[in-house]
Structure formats: C-alpha cells, structure tokens
Tab-separated table of N, CA and C in Angstrom:
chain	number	residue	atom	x	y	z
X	1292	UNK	N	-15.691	-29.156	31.865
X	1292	UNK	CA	-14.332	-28.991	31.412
X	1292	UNK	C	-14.286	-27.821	30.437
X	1293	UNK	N	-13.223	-26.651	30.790
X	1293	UNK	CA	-13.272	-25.806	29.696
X	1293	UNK	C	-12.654	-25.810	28.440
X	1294	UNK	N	-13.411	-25.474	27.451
X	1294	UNK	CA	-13.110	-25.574	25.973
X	1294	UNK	C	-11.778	-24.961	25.845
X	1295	UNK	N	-10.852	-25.509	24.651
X	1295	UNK	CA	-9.495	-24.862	24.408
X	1295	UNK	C	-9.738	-24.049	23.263
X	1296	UNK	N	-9.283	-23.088	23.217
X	1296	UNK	CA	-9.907	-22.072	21.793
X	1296	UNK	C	-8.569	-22.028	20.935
X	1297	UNK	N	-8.521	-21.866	19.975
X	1297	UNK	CA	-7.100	-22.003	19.537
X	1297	UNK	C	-7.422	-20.426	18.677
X	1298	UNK	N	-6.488	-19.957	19.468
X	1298	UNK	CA	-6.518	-18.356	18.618
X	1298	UNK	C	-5.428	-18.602	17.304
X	1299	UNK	N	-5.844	-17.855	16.873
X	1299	UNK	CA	-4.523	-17.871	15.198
X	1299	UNK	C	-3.795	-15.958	15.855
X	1300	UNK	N	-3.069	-16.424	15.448
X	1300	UNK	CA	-1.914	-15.281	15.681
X	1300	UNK	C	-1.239	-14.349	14.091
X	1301	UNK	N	-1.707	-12.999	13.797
X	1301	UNK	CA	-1.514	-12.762	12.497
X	1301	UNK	C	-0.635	-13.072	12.367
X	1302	UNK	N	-0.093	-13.786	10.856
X	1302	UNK	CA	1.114	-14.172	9.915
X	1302	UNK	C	1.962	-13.015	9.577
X	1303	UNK	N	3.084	-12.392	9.501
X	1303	UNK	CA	3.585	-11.784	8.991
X	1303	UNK	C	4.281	-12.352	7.870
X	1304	UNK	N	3.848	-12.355	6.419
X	1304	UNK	CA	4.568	-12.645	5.168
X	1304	UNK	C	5.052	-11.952	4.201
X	1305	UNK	N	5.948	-12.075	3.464
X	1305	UNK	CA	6.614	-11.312	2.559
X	1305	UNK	C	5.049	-10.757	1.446
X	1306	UNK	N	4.266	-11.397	1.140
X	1306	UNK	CA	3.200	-11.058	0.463
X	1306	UNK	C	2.855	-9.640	1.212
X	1307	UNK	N	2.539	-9.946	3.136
X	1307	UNK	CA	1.682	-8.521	3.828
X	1307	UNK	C	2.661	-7.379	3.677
X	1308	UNK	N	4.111	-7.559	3.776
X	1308	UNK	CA	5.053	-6.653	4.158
X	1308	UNK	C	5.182	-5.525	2.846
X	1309	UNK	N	4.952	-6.233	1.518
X	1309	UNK	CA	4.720	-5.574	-0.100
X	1309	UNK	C	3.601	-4.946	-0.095
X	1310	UNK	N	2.324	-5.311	1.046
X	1310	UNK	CA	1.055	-5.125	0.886
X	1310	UNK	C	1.174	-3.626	1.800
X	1311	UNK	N	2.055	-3.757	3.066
X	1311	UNK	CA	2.001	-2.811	3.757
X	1311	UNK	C	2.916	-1.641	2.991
X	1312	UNK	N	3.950	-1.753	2.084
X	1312	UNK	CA	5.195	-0.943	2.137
X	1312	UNK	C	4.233	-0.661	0.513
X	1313	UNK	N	2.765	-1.006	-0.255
X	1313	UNK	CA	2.459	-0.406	-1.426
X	1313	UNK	C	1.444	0.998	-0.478
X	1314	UNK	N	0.580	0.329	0.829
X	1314	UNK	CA	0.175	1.420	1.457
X	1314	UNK	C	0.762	2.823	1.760
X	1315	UNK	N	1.906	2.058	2.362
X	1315	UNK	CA	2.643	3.392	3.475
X	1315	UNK	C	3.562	4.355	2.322
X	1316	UNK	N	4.251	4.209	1.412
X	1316	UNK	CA	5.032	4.756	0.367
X	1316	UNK	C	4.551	6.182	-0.008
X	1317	UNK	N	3.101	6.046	-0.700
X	1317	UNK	CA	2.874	7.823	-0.768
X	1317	UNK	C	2.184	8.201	0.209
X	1318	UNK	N	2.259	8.176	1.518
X	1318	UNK	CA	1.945	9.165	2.731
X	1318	UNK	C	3.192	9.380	3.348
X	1319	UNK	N	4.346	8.332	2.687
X	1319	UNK	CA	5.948	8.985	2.994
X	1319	UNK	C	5.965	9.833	2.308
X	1320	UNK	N	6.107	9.440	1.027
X	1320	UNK	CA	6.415	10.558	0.076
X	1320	UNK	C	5.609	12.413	0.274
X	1321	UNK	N	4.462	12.097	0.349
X	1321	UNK	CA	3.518	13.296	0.607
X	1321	UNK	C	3.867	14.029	2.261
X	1322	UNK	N	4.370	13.245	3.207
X	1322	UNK	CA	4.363	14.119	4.393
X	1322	UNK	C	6.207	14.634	4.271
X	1323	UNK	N	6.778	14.253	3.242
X	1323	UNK	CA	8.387	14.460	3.130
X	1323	UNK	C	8.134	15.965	2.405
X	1324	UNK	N	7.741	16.797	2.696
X	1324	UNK	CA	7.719	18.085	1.834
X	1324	UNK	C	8.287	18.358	1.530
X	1325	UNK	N	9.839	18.629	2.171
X	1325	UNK	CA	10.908	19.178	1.895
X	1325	UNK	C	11.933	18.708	0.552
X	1326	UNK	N	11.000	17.144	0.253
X	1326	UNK	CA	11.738	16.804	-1.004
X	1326	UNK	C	11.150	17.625	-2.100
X	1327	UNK	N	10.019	17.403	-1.946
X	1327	UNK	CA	9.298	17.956	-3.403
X	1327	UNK	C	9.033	19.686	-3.286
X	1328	UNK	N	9.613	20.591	-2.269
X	1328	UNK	CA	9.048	22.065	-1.880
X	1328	UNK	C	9.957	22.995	-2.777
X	1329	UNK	N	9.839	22.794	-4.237
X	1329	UNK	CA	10.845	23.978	-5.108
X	1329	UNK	C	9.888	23.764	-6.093
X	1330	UNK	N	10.399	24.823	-7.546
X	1330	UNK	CA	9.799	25.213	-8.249
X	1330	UNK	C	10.749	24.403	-9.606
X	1331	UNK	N	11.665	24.322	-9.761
X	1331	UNK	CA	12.363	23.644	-10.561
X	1331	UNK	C	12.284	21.585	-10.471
X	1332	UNK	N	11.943	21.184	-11.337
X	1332	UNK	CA	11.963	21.372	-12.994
X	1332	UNK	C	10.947	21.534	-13.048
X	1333	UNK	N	10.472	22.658	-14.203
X	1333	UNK	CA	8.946	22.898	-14.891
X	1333	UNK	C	8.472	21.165	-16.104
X	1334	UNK	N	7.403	20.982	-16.159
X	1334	UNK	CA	7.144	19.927	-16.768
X	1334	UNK	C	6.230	20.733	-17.104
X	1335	UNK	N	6.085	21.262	-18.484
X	1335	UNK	CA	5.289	21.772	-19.154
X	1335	UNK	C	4.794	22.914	-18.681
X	1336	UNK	N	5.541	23.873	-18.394
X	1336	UNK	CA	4.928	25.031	-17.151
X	1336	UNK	C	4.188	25.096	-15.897
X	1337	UNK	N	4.344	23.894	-15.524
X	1337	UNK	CA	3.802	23.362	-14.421
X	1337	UNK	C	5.312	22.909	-13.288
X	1338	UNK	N	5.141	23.963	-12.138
X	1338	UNK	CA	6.266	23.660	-11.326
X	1338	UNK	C	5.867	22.082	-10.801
X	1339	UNK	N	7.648	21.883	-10.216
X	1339	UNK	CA	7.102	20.567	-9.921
X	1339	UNK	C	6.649	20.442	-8.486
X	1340	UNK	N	6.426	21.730	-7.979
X	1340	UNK	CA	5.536	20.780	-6.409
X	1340	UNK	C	4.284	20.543	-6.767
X	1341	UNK	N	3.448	21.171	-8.196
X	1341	UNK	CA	1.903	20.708	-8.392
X	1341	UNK	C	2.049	19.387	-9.335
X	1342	UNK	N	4.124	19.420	-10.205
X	1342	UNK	CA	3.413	17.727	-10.558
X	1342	UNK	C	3.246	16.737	-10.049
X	1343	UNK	N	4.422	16.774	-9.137
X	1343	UNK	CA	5.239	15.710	-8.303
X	1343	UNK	C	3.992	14.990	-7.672
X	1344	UNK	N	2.818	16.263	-6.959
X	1344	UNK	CA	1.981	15.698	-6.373
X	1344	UNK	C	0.893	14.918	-7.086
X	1345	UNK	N	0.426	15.477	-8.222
X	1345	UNK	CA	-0.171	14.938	-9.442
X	1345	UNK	C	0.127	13.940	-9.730
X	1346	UNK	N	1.081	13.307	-9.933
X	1346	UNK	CA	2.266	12.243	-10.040
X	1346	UNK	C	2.128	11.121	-9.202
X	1347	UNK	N	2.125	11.439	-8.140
X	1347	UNK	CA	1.652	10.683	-6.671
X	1347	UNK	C	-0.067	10.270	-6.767
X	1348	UNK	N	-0.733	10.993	-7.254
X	1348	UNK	CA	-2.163	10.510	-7.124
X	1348	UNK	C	-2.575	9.386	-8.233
X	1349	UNK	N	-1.569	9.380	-9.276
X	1349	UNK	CA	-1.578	8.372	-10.539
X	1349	UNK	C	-0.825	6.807	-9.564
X	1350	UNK	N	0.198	7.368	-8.838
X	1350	UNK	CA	1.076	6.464	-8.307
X	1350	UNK	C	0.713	5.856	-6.989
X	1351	UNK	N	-0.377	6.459	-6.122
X	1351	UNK	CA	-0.992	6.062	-5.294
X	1351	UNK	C	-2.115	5.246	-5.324
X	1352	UNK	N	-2.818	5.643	-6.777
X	1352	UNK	CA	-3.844	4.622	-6.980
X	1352	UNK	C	-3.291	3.171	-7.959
X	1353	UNK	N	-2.068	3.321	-8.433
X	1353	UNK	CA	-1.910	2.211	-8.540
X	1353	UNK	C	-1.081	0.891	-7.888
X	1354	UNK	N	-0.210	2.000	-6.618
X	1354	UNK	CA	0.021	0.756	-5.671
X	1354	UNK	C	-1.398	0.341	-4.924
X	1355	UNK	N	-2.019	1.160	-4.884
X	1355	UNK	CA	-3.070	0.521	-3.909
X	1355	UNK	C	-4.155	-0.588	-4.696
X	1356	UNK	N	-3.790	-0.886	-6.128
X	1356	UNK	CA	-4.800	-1.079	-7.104
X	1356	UNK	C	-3.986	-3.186	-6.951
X	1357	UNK	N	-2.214	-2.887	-6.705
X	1357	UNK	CA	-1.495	-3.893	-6.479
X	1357	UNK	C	-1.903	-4.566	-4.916
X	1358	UNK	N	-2.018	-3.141	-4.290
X	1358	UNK	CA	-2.047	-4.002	-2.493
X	1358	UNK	C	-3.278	-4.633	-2.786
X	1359	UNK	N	-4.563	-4.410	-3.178
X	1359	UNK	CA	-5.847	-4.672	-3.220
X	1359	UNK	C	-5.864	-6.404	-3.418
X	1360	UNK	N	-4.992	-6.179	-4.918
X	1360	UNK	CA	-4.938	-7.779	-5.431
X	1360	UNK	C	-4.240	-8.284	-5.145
X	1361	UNK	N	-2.920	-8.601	-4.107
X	1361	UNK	CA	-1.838	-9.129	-3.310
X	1361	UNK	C	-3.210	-9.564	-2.054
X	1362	UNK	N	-4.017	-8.729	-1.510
X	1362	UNK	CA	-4.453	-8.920	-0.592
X	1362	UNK	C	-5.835	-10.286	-0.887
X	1363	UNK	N	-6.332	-9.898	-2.216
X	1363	UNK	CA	-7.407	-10.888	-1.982
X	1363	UNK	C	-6.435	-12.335	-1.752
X	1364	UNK	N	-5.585	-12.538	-3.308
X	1364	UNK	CA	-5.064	-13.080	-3.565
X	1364	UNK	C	-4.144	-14.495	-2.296
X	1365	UNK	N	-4.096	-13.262	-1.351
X	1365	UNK	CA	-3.302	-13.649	-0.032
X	1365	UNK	C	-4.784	-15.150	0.552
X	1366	UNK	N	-5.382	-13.654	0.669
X	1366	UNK	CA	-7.232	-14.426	1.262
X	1366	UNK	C	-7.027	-15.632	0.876
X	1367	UNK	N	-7.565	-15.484	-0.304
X	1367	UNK	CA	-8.215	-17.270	-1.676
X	1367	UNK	C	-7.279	-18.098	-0.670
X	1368	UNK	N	-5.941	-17.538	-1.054
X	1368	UNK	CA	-4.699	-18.523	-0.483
X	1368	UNK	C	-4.993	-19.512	0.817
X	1369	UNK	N	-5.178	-18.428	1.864
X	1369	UNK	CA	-5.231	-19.130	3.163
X	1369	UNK	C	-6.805	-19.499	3.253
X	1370	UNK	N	-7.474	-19.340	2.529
X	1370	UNK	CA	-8.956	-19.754	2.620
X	1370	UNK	C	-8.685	-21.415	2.221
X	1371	UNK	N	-7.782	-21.263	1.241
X	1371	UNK	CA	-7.871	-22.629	0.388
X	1371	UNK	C	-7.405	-23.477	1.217
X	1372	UNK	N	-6.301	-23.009	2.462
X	1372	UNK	CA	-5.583	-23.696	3.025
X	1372	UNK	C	-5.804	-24.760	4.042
X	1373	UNK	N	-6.539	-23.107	4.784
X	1373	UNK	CA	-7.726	-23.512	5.947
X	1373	UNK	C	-9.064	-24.690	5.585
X	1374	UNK	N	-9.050	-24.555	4.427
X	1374	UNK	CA	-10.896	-25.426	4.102
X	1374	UNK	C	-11.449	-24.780	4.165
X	1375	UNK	N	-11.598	-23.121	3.761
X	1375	UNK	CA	-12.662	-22.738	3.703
X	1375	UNK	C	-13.192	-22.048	5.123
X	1376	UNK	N	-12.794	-22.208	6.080
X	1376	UNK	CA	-13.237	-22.379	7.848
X	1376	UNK	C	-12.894	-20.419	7.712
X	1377	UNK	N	-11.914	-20.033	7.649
X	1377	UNK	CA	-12.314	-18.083	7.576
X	1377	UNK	C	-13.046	-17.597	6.951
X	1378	UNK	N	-13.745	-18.042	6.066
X	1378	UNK	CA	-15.027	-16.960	5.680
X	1378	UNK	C	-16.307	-16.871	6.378
C-alpha cells in the first residue's frame, strides 16, 4: 500500500509579506534612478545622488537587520508549533 506524504504548502503571512517588502524596498529604490539622478540638495557638499545612495546602504542594512529577526522569529514560531518536527 502506498504511503500518503503530506506535503506542507508555503504559508503566506503578514509576518513573510513585511519580511519580503524589508528585502525588495532598496533594490526598488536603487534601480528607480530617475528619482535620485540630480545634483540638488547638497548635504554638506555632497550632491544628493552620492547621498541618497549612502543613505540607502545605512537603510538597507537595517531593513535587512529587521527581515533577519522577523524571519528567525517566524522559525521558533512554527517550530514551536510543529513540535519541533522542521528542524
């Protein structure tokens, strides 16, 4: 008799969707050139297409610093849920 396998089907939750939209945000922002492609406003003599981007690398590592811990966080969750059985 053949075995029934019970596949799990990924969850889509408001937790993954924050997790996905802290990923995807500055590779919007960075492939949108046309927002950030002028020289006005100077921030300290520094045009802003070198801050804006500067700006983004402070702001990129800290959504991703949020997705990181949304994500374990998610884990523990459904680990706890499951018994332990996904790790």
């Amino acid at each position: 008799m053949p075995e029934v396998t019970q596949e799990r089907q990924p969850v889509v939750t408001p937790v993954r969707v924050v997790i996905a939209l802290c990923l995807v945000a500055p590779f919007v922002a960075m492939l949108w050139v046309s927002s950030y492609a002028r020289v006005e406003p100077v921030f300290i003599g520094i045009p802003f297409f070198y801050w804006y981007q500067m700006l983004w690398v402070v702001v990129s590592t800290a959504l991703t610093m949020v997705a990181y811990r949304l994500w374990h966080r998610d884990q523990r969750g459904r680990a706890a849920r499951d018994g332990g059985a996904d790790r």
